[in-house]
CSV table of C-alpha atoms in Angstrom, one decimal:
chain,number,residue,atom,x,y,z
A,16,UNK,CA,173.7,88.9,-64.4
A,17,UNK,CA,172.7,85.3,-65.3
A,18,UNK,CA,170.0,84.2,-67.3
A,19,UNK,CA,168.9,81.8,-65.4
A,20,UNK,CA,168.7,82.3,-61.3
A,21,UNK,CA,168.6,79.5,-58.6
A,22,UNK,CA,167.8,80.3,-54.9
A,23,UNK,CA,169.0,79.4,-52.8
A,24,UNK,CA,172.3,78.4,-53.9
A,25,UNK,CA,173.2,75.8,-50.7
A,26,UNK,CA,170.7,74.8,-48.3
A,27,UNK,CA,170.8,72.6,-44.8
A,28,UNK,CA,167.1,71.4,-44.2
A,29,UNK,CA,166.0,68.5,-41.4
A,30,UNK,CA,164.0,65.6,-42.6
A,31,UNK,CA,160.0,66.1,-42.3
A,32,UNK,CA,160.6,70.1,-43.8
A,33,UNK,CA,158.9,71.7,-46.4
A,34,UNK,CA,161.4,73.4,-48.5
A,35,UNK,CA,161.0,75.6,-52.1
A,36,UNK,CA,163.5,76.2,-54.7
A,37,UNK,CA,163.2,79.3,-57.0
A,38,UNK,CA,164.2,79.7,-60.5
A,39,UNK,CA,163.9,82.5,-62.5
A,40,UNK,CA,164.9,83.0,-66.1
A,41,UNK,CA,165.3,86.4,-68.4
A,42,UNK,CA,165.8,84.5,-71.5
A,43,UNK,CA,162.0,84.6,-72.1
A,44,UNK,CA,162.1,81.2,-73.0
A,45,UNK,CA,158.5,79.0,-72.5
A,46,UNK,CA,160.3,75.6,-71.6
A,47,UNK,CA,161.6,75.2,-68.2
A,48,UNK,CA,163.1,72.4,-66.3
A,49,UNK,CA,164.1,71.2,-63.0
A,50,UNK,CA,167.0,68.1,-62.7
A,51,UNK,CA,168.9,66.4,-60.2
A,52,UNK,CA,172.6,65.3,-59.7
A,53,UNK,CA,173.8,63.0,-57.7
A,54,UNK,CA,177.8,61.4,-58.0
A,55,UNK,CA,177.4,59.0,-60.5
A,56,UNK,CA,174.0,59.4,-61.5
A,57,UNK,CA,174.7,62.2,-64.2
A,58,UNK,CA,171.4,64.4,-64.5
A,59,UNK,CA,168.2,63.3,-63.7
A,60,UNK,CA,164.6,65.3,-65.1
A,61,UNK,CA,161.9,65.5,-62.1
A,62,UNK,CA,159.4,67.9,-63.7
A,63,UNK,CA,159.2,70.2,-66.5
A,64,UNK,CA,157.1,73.0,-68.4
A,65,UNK,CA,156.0,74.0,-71.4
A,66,UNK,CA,154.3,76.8,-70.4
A,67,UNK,CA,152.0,78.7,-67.6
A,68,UNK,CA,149.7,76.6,-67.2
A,69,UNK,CA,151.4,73.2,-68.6
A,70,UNK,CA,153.5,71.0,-66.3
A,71,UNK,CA,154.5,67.4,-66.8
A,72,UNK,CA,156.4,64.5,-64.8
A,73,UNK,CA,160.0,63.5,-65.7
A,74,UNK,CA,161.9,60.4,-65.0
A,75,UNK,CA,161.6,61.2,-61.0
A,76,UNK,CA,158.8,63.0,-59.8
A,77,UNK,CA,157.4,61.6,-56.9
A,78,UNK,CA,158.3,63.6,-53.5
A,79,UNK,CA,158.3,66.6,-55.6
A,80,UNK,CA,156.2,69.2,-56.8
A,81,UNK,CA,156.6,72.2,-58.9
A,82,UNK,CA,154.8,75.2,-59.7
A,83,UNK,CA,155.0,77.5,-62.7
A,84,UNK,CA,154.0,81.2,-61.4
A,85,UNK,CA,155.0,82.7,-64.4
A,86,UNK,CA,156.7,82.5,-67.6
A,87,UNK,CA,160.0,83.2,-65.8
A,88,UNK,CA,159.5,81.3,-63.1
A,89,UNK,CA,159.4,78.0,-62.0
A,90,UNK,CA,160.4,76.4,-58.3
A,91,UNK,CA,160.7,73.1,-57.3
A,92,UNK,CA,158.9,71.9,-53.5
A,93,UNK,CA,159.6,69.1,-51.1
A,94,UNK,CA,156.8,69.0,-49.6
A,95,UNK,CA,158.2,66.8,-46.5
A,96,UNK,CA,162.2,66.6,-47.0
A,97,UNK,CA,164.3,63.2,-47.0
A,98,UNK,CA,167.8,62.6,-46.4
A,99,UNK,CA,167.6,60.8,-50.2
A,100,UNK,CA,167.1,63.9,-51.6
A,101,UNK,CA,170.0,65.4,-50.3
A,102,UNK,CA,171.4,66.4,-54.4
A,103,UNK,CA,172.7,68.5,-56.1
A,104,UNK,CA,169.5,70.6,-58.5
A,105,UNK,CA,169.8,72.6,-61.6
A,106,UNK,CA,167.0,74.5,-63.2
A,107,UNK,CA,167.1,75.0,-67.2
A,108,UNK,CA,165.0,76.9,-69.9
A,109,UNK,CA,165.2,75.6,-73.9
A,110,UNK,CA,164.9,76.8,-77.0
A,111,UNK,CA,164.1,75.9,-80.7
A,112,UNK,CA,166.6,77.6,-83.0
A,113,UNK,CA,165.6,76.4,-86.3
A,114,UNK,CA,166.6,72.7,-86.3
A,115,UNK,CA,168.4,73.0,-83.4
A,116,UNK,CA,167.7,73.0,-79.2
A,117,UNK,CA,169.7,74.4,-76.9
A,118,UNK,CA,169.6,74.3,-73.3
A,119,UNK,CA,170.3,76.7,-70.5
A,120,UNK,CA,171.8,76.2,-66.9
A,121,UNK,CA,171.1,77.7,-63.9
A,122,UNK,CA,174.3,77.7,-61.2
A,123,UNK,CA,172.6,75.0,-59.4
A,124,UNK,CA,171.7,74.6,-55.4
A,125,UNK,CA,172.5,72.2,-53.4
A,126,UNK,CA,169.9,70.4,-50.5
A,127,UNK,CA,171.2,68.7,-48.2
A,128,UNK,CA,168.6,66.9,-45.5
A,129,UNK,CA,169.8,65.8,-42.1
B,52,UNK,CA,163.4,55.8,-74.9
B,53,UNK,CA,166.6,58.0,-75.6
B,54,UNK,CA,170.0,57.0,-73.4
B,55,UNK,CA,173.3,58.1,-73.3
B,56,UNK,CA,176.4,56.6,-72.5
B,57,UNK,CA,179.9,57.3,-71.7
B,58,UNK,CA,182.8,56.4,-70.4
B,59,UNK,CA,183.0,56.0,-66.5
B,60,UNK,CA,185.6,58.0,-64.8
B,61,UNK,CA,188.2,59.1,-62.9
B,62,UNK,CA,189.6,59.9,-66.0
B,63,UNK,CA,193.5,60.7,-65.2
B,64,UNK,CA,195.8,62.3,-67.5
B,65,UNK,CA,199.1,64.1,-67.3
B,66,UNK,CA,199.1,67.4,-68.4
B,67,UNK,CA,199.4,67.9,-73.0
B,68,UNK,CA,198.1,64.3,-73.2
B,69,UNK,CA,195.9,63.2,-75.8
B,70,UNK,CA,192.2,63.4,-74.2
B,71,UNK,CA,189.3,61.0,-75.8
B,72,UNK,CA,185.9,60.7,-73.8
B,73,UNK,CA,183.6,57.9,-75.3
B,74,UNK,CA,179.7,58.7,-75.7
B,75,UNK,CA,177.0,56.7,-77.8
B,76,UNK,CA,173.5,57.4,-77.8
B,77,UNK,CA,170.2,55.8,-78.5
B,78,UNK,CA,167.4,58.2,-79.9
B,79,UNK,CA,164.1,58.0,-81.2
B,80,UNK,CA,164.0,60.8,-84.0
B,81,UNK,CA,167.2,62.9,-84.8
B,82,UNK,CA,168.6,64.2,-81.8
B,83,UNK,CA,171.0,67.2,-81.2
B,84,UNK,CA,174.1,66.1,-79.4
B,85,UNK,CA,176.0,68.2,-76.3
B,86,UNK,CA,178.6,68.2,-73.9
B,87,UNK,CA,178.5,69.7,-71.0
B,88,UNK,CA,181.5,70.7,-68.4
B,89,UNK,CA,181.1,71.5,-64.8
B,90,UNK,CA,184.1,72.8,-63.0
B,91,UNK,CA,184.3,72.2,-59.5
B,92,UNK,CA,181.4,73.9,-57.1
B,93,UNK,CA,180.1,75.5,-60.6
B,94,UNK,CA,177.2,74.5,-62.7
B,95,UNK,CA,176.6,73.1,-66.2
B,96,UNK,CA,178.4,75.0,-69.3
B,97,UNK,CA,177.7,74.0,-72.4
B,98,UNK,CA,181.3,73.1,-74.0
B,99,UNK,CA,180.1,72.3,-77.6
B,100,UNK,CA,177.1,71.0,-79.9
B,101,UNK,CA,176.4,69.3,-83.0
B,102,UNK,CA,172.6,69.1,-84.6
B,103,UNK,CA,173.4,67.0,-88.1
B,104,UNK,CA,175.1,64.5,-89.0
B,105,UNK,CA,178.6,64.8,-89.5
B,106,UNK,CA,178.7,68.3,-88.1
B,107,UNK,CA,182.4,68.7,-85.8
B,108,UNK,CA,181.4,70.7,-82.5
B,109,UNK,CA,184.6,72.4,-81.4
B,110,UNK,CA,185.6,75.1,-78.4
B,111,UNK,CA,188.1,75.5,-76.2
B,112,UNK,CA,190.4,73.5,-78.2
B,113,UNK,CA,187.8,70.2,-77.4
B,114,UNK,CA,185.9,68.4,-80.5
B,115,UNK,CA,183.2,66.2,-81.2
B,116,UNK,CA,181.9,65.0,-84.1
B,117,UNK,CA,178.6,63.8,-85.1
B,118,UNK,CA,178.7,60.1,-86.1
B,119,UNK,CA,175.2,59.1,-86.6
B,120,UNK,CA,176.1,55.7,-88.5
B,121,UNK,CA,177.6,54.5,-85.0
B,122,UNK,CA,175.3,56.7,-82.7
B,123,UNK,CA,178.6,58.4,-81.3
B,124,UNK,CA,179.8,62.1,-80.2
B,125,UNK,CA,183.6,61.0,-78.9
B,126,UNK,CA,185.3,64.4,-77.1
B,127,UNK,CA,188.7,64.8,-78.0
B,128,UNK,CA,191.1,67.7,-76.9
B,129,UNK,CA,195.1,67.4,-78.6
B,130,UNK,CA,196.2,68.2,-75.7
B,131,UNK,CA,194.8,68.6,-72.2
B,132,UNK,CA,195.9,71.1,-69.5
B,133,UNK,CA,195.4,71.2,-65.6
B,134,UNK,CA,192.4,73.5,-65.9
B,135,UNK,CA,190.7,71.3,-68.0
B,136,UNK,CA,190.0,69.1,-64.7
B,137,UNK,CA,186.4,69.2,-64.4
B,138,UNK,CA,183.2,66.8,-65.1
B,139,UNK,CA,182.2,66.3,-68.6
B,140,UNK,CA,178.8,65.0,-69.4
B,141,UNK,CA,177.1,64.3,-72.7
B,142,UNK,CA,173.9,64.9,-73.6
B,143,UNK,CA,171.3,64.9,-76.2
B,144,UNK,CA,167.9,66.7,-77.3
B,145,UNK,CA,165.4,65.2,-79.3
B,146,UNK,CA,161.9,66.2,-80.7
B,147,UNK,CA,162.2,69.8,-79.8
B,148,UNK,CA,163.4,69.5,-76.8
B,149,UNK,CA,159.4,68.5,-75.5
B,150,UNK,CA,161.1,65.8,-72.6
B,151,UNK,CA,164.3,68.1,-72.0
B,152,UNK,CA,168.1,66.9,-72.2
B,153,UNK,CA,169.2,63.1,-71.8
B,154,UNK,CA,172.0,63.3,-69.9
B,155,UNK,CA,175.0,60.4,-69.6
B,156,UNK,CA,176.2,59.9,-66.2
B,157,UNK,CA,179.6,62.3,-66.4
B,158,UNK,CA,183.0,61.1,-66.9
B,159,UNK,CA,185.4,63.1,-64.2
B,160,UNK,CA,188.4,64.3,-65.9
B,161,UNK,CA,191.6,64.7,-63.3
B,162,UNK,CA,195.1,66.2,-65.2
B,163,UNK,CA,197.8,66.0,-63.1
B,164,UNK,CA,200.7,68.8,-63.6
């Protein structure tokens, strides 16, 4: 099983939709993180969390909110879907290891919006 | 702010070439250093890391070395094959990883039989 879980793993949504992404992680790691691809763009943070109750902005929040229900998981909303959102999304945990960080993927999902 | 950047791609190379990906950073602090592959329709694997200067990363027959005096983590591979073909990105991680990974925009790596 993976360690960290996206679902779904494709979805077709119409403008104007609400729509949630799940993530779920059994790495038991506090720090989670939701990014987005496009071609060109590399990988983009929209929000992330430190813990329960802490959640931050990234680079490219707005249109997005996120929720962190537990310590292993963390989903990503569109509150009203747009066709620019149509990405590619990846969620992530990280962890301290002495003086080093190291980062872990989830499979991704990809949106599209019509 | 941190950046990264590398080389843009298509990157295309004929099969047991010499591979070199360029990527320099900016950082505020001491960063860790990745790279990243994703093979088509898959997500992110990490491919190697490097947290100190100096320090090679290596896997998969790829390397990269940490070269803090000119801010660079160049991947290199002696000799590429066509299952390398994928989408390489590097990344860094600073300050405990409190504003998550950096990512460069991804170099696309075609090797033709």
């Amino acid at each position: 099983d993976a360690d960290v879980t996206q679902t779904p793993r494709n979805r077709i949504t119409k403008t104007g939709k609400r729509i949630m992404l799940e993530c779920s992680q059994t790495k038991g790691h506090d720090r989670m993180y939701w990014y987005r691809q496009d071609p060109g763009l590399g990988l983009r943070l929209i929000y992330y969390s430190f813990d329960v109750k802490d959640i931050n902005k990234g680079e490219i929040s707005d249109g997005y909110s996120v929720s962190r229900q537990a310590q292993a998981k963390f989903s990503l909303s569109l509150e009203s879907a747009i066709p620019n959102q149509t990405a590619l999304y990846f969620c992530a945990t990280s962890v301290n290891r002495g003086s080093m960080t190291e980062a872990f993927f989830g499979q991704g999902t990809r949106l599209t919006v019509v | 702010g941190n950046s990264v950047t590398q080389m843009e791609g298509p990157v295309t190379l004929s099969e047991e070439a010499f591979l070199t990906i360029n990527c320099t950073y900016t950082a505020t602090g001491y960063p860790s250093l990745f790279w990243y592959v994703q093979y088509p329709g898959e997500g992110l694997q990490l491919l190697l890391k490097a947290t100190k200067a100096d320090d090679k990363g290596s896997n998969k027959g790829f390397e990269a070395t940490y070269r803090k005096e000119t801010t660079s983590f160049h991947l290199e591979k002696g000799s590429v094959q066509v299952s390398d073909s994928a989408v390489y990105f590097c990344a860094l991680i600073t300050g405990g990883g409190a504003d998550g990974l950096t990512f460069g925009k991804g170099t696309h790596l075609i090797i033709q039989p």
